[in-house]
Tab-separated table of C-alpha atoms in Angstrom:
chain	number	residue	atom	x	y	z
A	1	ALA	CA	13.005	-9.624	5.819
A	2	ASP	CA	16.781	-8.289	5.425
A	3	ILE	CA	16.054	-5.433	3.567
A	4	ALA	CA	13.231	-4.354	6.237
A	5	ALA	CA	16.214	-4.674	8.817
A	6	LEU	CA	18.550	-3.055	6.812
A	7	LYS	CA	16.279	-0.045	5.857
A	8	LEU	CA	14.732	0.496	9.808
A	9	LYS	CA	19.195	0.816	10.861
A	10	ALA	CA	19.085	2.980	8.204
A	11	MET	CA	16.028	5.338	9.449
A	12	ALA	CA	16.748	5.566	13.113
A	13	GLU	CA	20.543	6.462	11.771
A	14	ASP	CA	19.414	9.092	9.200
A	15	LYS	CA	16.211	10.221	11.162
A	16	VAL	CA	18.741	11.141	13.999
A	17	GLY	CA	20.849	12.795	11.822
A	18	ALA	CA	19.216	14.368	9.469
A	19	SER	CA	17.281	16.100	12.857
A	20	TRP	CA	20.315	17.656	14.562
A	21	ASN	CA	21.239	19.255	10.938
A	22	LYS	CA	17.357	20.486	10.875
A	23	PHE	CA	17.846	21.783	14.575
A	24	GLU	CA	21.583	23.422	13.694
A	25	ASP	CA	19.992	24.730	10.282
A	26	GLU	CA	16.845	26.618	12.577
A	27	PHE	CA	19.421	27.873	15.082
A	28	GLY	CA	21.284	29.787	12.518
A	29	VAL	CA	17.891	31.445	11.393
A	30	GLN	CA	17.434	32.124	14.243
A	31	GLN	CA	20.687	33.845	15.457
A	32	LEU	CA	19.615	36.086	12.010
A	33	VAL	CA	16.288	37.230	13.476
A	34	TRP	CA	17.980	38.455	16.436
A	35	GLN	CA	20.527	40.337	14.326
A	36	SER	CA	17.333	42.086	12.717
A	37	VAL	CA	15.122	42.423	15.998
A	38	MET	CA	18.695	44.295	17.360
A	39	LEU	CA	18.217	46.781	14.621
A	40	THR	CA	14.960	47.758	15.785
A	41	LYS	CA	15.878	48.732	19.312
A	42	THR	CA	17.064	52.335	19.132
A	43	LYS	CA	17.467	52.739	23.242
A	44	THR	CA	20.627	51.862	24.424
A	45	SER	CA	18.622	50.001	27.313
A	46	ASP	CA	16.488	48.175	25.073
A	47	ARG	CA	19.741	46.866	23.286
A	48	SER	CA	21.891	45.952	26.354
A	49	ALA	CA	18.642	43.929	27.760
A	50	PHE	CA	18.127	42.051	24.087
A	51	GLN	CA	21.770	41.082	23.779
A	52	SER	CA	21.872	39.859	26.937
A	53	GLN	CA	19.183	37.682	26.586
A	54	ILE	CA	20.971	36.477	23.287
A	55	ASP	CA	24.156	35.887	25.066
A	56	ALA	CA	22.805	33.725	27.375
A	57	ILE	CA	20.344	31.235	25.549
A	58	LYS	CA	22.860	30.875	22.785
A	59	ALA	CA	25.194	29.845	24.893
A	60	LYS	CA	22.954	27.191	26.151
A	61	PHE	CA	22.712	26.598	22.509
A	62	ASP	CA	26.596	26.296	21.605
A	63	ASP	CA	27.167	24.282	25.152
A	64	ILE	CA	24.293	21.577	23.213
A	65	LEU	CA	25.899	21.361	19.482
A	66	SER	CA	29.092	20.830	21.026
A	67	MET	CA	28.415	18.025	23.435
A	68	LYS	CA	26.767	16.475	20.320
A	69	SER	CA	30.545	15.186	19.153
A	70	THR	CA	31.771	14.324	22.561
A	71	SER	CA	28.827	12.496	24.445
A	72	ALA	CA	25.655	12.869	22.663
A	73	ASP	CA	23.232	11.227	26.161
A	74	ASN	CA	24.713	14.540	27.494
A	75	ALA	CA	24.035	17.013	24.836
A	76	LEU	CA	20.185	14.855	24.901
A	77	LEU	CA	19.774	15.826	28.457
A	78	ALA	CA	21.154	19.635	27.954
A	79	LEU	CA	18.433	19.750	24.963
A	80	GLU	CA	15.720	18.396	26.935
A	81	GLN	CA	16.425	20.698	30.191
A	82	LEU	CA	16.243	23.600	27.864
A	83	LEU	CA	13.181	22.843	26.230
A	84	SER	CA	11.173	21.705	29.041
A	85	GLN	CA	11.580	25.230	31.276
A	86	ASN	CA	9.118	26.195	28.450
A	87	ASP	CA	6.397	24.656	27.280
A	88	GLY	CA	6.433	26.176	23.741
A	89	PRO	CA	8.649	28.572	21.685
A	90	ILE	CA	9.247	31.972	23.767
A	91	ASP	CA	10.064	35.446	22.550
A	92	ILE	CA	13.298	34.880	22.204
A	93	VAL	CA	12.899	32.093	20.063
A	94	ASN	CA	11.453	31.009	16.941
A	95	LYS	CA	9.164	28.109	17.108
A	96	SER	CA	11.060	26.416	14.279
A	97	THR	CA	13.881	25.970	16.558
A	98	PHE	CA	11.327	25.077	19.110
A	99	ASP	CA	10.050	22.556	17.113
A	100	ALA	CA	13.881	21.503	15.290
A	101	GLY	CA	14.649	20.567	19.460
A	102	ASN	CA	11.874	18.390	19.798
A	103	ASP	CA	12.180	16.413	16.586
A	104	VAL	CA	16.123	15.746	18.092
A	105	LEU	CA	14.462	14.407	21.234
A	106	LYS	CA	11.738	12.247	19.520
A	107	GLN	CA	14.461	10.752	16.637
A	108	ASN	CA	16.731	9.799	18.794
A	109	ARG	CA	13.747	8.113	21.038
A	110	LEU	CA	12.740	6.153	18.180
A	111	ALA	CA	15.991	4.744	17.658
A	112	THR	CA	16.360	2.600	20.263
A	113	PRO	CA	12.872	0.524	19.000
A	114	ARG	CA	13.987	1.110	15.914
A	115	TYR	CA	17.188	-1.082	16.242
A	116	GLU	CA	15.580	-3.708	18.233
A	117	LEU	CA	12.975	-4.127	15.664
A	118	ALA	CA	15.536	-4.775	13.363
A	119	GLU	CA	17.049	-7.290	15.075
A	120	LYS	CA	14.085	-9.329	15.249
A	121	LEU	CA	13.866	-9.177	11.779
A	122	ALA	CA	17.184	-10.486	10.962
A	123	ASN	CA	16.397	-13.427	12.820
A	124	ALA	CA	12.953	-13.753	11.474
A	125	HIS	CA	14.303	-16.338	9.178
A	126	ILE	CA	14.451	-18.759	12.431
A	127	PRO	CA	11.034	-19.781	13.377
A	128	ALA	CA	11.895	-19.855	17.310
A	129	SER	CA	12.348	-15.997	16.807
A	130	LEU	CA	8.905	-15.314	15.501
A	131	PRO	CA	6.040	-14.354	17.915
A	132	GLN	CA	4.305	-18.092	19.058
A	133	SER	CA	1.860	-17.259	21.931
A	134	ALA	CA	-0.604	-13.963	22.021
A	135	ALA	CA	1.853	-12.311	24.136
A	136	ASP	CA	4.281	-12.318	21.772
A	137	ARG	CA	2.439	-11.403	18.844
A	138	LYS	CA	1.085	-8.310	21.423
A	139	ALA	CA	4.294	-7.073	22.520
A	140	THR	CA	5.978	-7.565	19.242
A	141	GLU	CA	2.647	-5.382	17.947
A	142	VAL	CA	3.359	-2.502	20.553
A	143	LEU	CA	7.255	-2.760	19.338
A	144	VAL	CA	6.057	-2.058	16.143
A	145	GLU	CA	3.511	0.575	16.528
A	146	ALA	CA	6.403	2.327	18.731
A	147	CYS	CA	8.993	2.848	15.600
A	148	GLU	CA	6.271	4.841	13.788
A	149	ILE	CA	6.599	3.504	10.522
A	150	LYS	CA	5.566	5.999	8.567
A	151	GLU	CA	5.752	3.945	4.786
A	152	PRO	CA	3.116	2.104	4.314
A	153	GLN	CA	5.704	-0.821	2.296
A	154	LEU	CA	8.094	-0.887	5.051
A	155	ALA	CA	5.864	-1.013	7.499
A	156	ARG	CA	3.636	-3.747	5.728
A	157	SER	CA	7.051	-5.808	5.355
A	158	VAL	CA	7.684	-5.743	8.559
A	159	ARG	CA	4.493	-7.102	10.075
A	160	GLN	CA	4.579	-10.022	6.924
A	161	ALA	CA	7.777	-11.265	8.416
A	162	LEU	CA	6.830	-11.183	11.757
A	163	LEU	CA	3.280	-12.851	11.012
A	164	LEU	CA	1.573	-9.628	12.587
A	165	PRO	CA	-2.087	-8.645	11.055
A	166	ILE	CA	-1.631	-5.910	8.227
A	167	PRO	CA	-4.157	-3.144	8.652
A	168	ALA	CA	-6.527	-2.196	5.689
A	169	HIS	CA	-4.713	0.898	5.081
A	170	LEU	CA	-1.289	-0.412	4.479
A	171	GLY	CA	-2.875	-3.069	1.707
A	172	ALA	CA	-2.928	-6.894	1.327
A	173	PRO	CA	1.123	-7.791	0.601
A	174	VAL	CA	2.392	-8.039	-2.908
A	175	THR	CA	2.604	-11.451	-4.678
A	176	ALA	CA	4.357	-12.844	-8.157
A	177	LYS	CA	2.064	-13.522	-10.806
A	178	LYS	CA	2.114	-16.493	-12.574
A	179	THR	CA	3.301	-16.026	-16.114
A	180	PRO	CA	2.973	-18.477	-18.995
A	181	SER	CA	5.814	-20.317	-19.633
A	182	THR	CA	7.452	-18.994	-22.613
A	183	MET	CA	8.046	-22.124	-24.524
A	184	THR	CA	4.136	-22.405	-24.060
A	185	ALA	CA	4.064	-19.057	-25.456
A	186	VAL	CA	6.760	-19.521	-28.120
A	187	SER	CA	4.993	-23.291	-29.220
A	188	SER	CA	1.176	-21.557	-29.570
A	189	LYS	CA	2.679	-18.487	-31.816
A	190	ARG	CA	4.604	-21.021	-33.820
A	191	SER	CA	1.208	-23.176	-34.361
A	192	SER	CA	-0.412	-20.349	-36.226
A	193	SER	CA	2.374	-20.659	-39.000
A	194	THR	CA	1.840	-22.921	-42.167
A	195	GLY	CA	4.653	-25.227	-42.339
A	196	VAL	CA	6.201	-25.512	-39.061
A	197	LEU	CA	6.508	-28.345	-36.918
A	198	GLY	CA	3.523	-29.089	-35.255
A	199	ALA	CA	0.708	-27.316	-37.305
A	200	LYS	CA	-1.710	-29.068	-39.137
A	201	PRO	CA	-0.609	-29.620	-42.913
A	202	SER	CA	-3.139	-27.507	-45.335
A	203	ARG	CA	-6.351	-29.689	-46.872
A	204	LYS	CA	-5.024	-29.154	-50.601
A	205	LEU	CA	-1.638	-30.125	-50.067
A	206	SER	CA	-3.257	-33.478	-47.932
A	207	GLU	CA	-6.072	-33.831	-50.817
A	208	ALA	CA	-3.608	-34.092	-53.903
A	209	PRO	CA	-3.164	-37.054	-55.661
A	210	PRO	CA	0.696	-39.055	-54.787
A	211	PHE	CA	3.128	-39.069	-57.459
A	212	GLN	CA	3.316	-41.827	-59.778
A	213	PRO	CA	6.351	-42.512	-61.894
A	214	ALA	CA	5.993	-43.068	-65.933
A	215	SER	CA	6.505	-47.074	-66.145
A	216	ARG	CA	8.959	-48.528	-67.935
A	217	GLY	CA	7.884	-50.527	-70.352
A	218	GLU	CA	6.194	-47.805	-72.556
A	219	PRO	CA	9.001	-46.970	-74.631
A	220	LEU	CA	9.157	-50.510	-75.933
A	221	VAL	CA	5.269	-50.068	-77.016
A	222	ARG	CA	6.162	-47.178	-79.054
A	223	ILE	CA	9.035	-48.473	-80.788
A	224	LYS	CA	7.021	-51.910	-81.711
A	225	ASP	CA	4.363	-50.313	-83.085
A	226	SER	CA	6.549	-47.922	-85.413
A	227	ILE	CA	7.638	-51.146	-86.693
């Protein structure tokens, strides 16, 4: 649960930062597109009108990126107002820039439930913090879904830690496989060798007659016979 909590916090932070970086990159590409389009304008009046459009929209984008470092909330509000003025990409702003702006809003919106879920996971070792009633489980389920966790392993770990049902597409929880004891394996291996403690003695050795030393009286009998 602690690892899942850390991953969720990192996800919230990384996704927000990555979305802003993508937005800035797309805006840089958009400015290159504006320069290329300007070269196609042959009439002075057309060039002037297009330049005015560029200056107006660029000023808004610059303000948003400038506010991001001082007040992220104000930057998000300005970005939302800019994008809400149009239902989709406009002639002067391409789709990639428009989509990147919407992703900034989305990732910042998702950060709130992700932090909240991370807090729940950090306290999951406390039984009282886990969902007790059906209403609690339903609320926790809604919170998990609101986080839009795309990584199957993380989503499965989150649900398992919070005692929530695991959908079939996430797979069953991973459990450790039992392995034979090392001593058992070594003992079994050794028992197959000859002459090792615990192994059965060879049949030939077990049937060999016991050693009998020569009788002490034998030399005296030979001496007496020789006389």
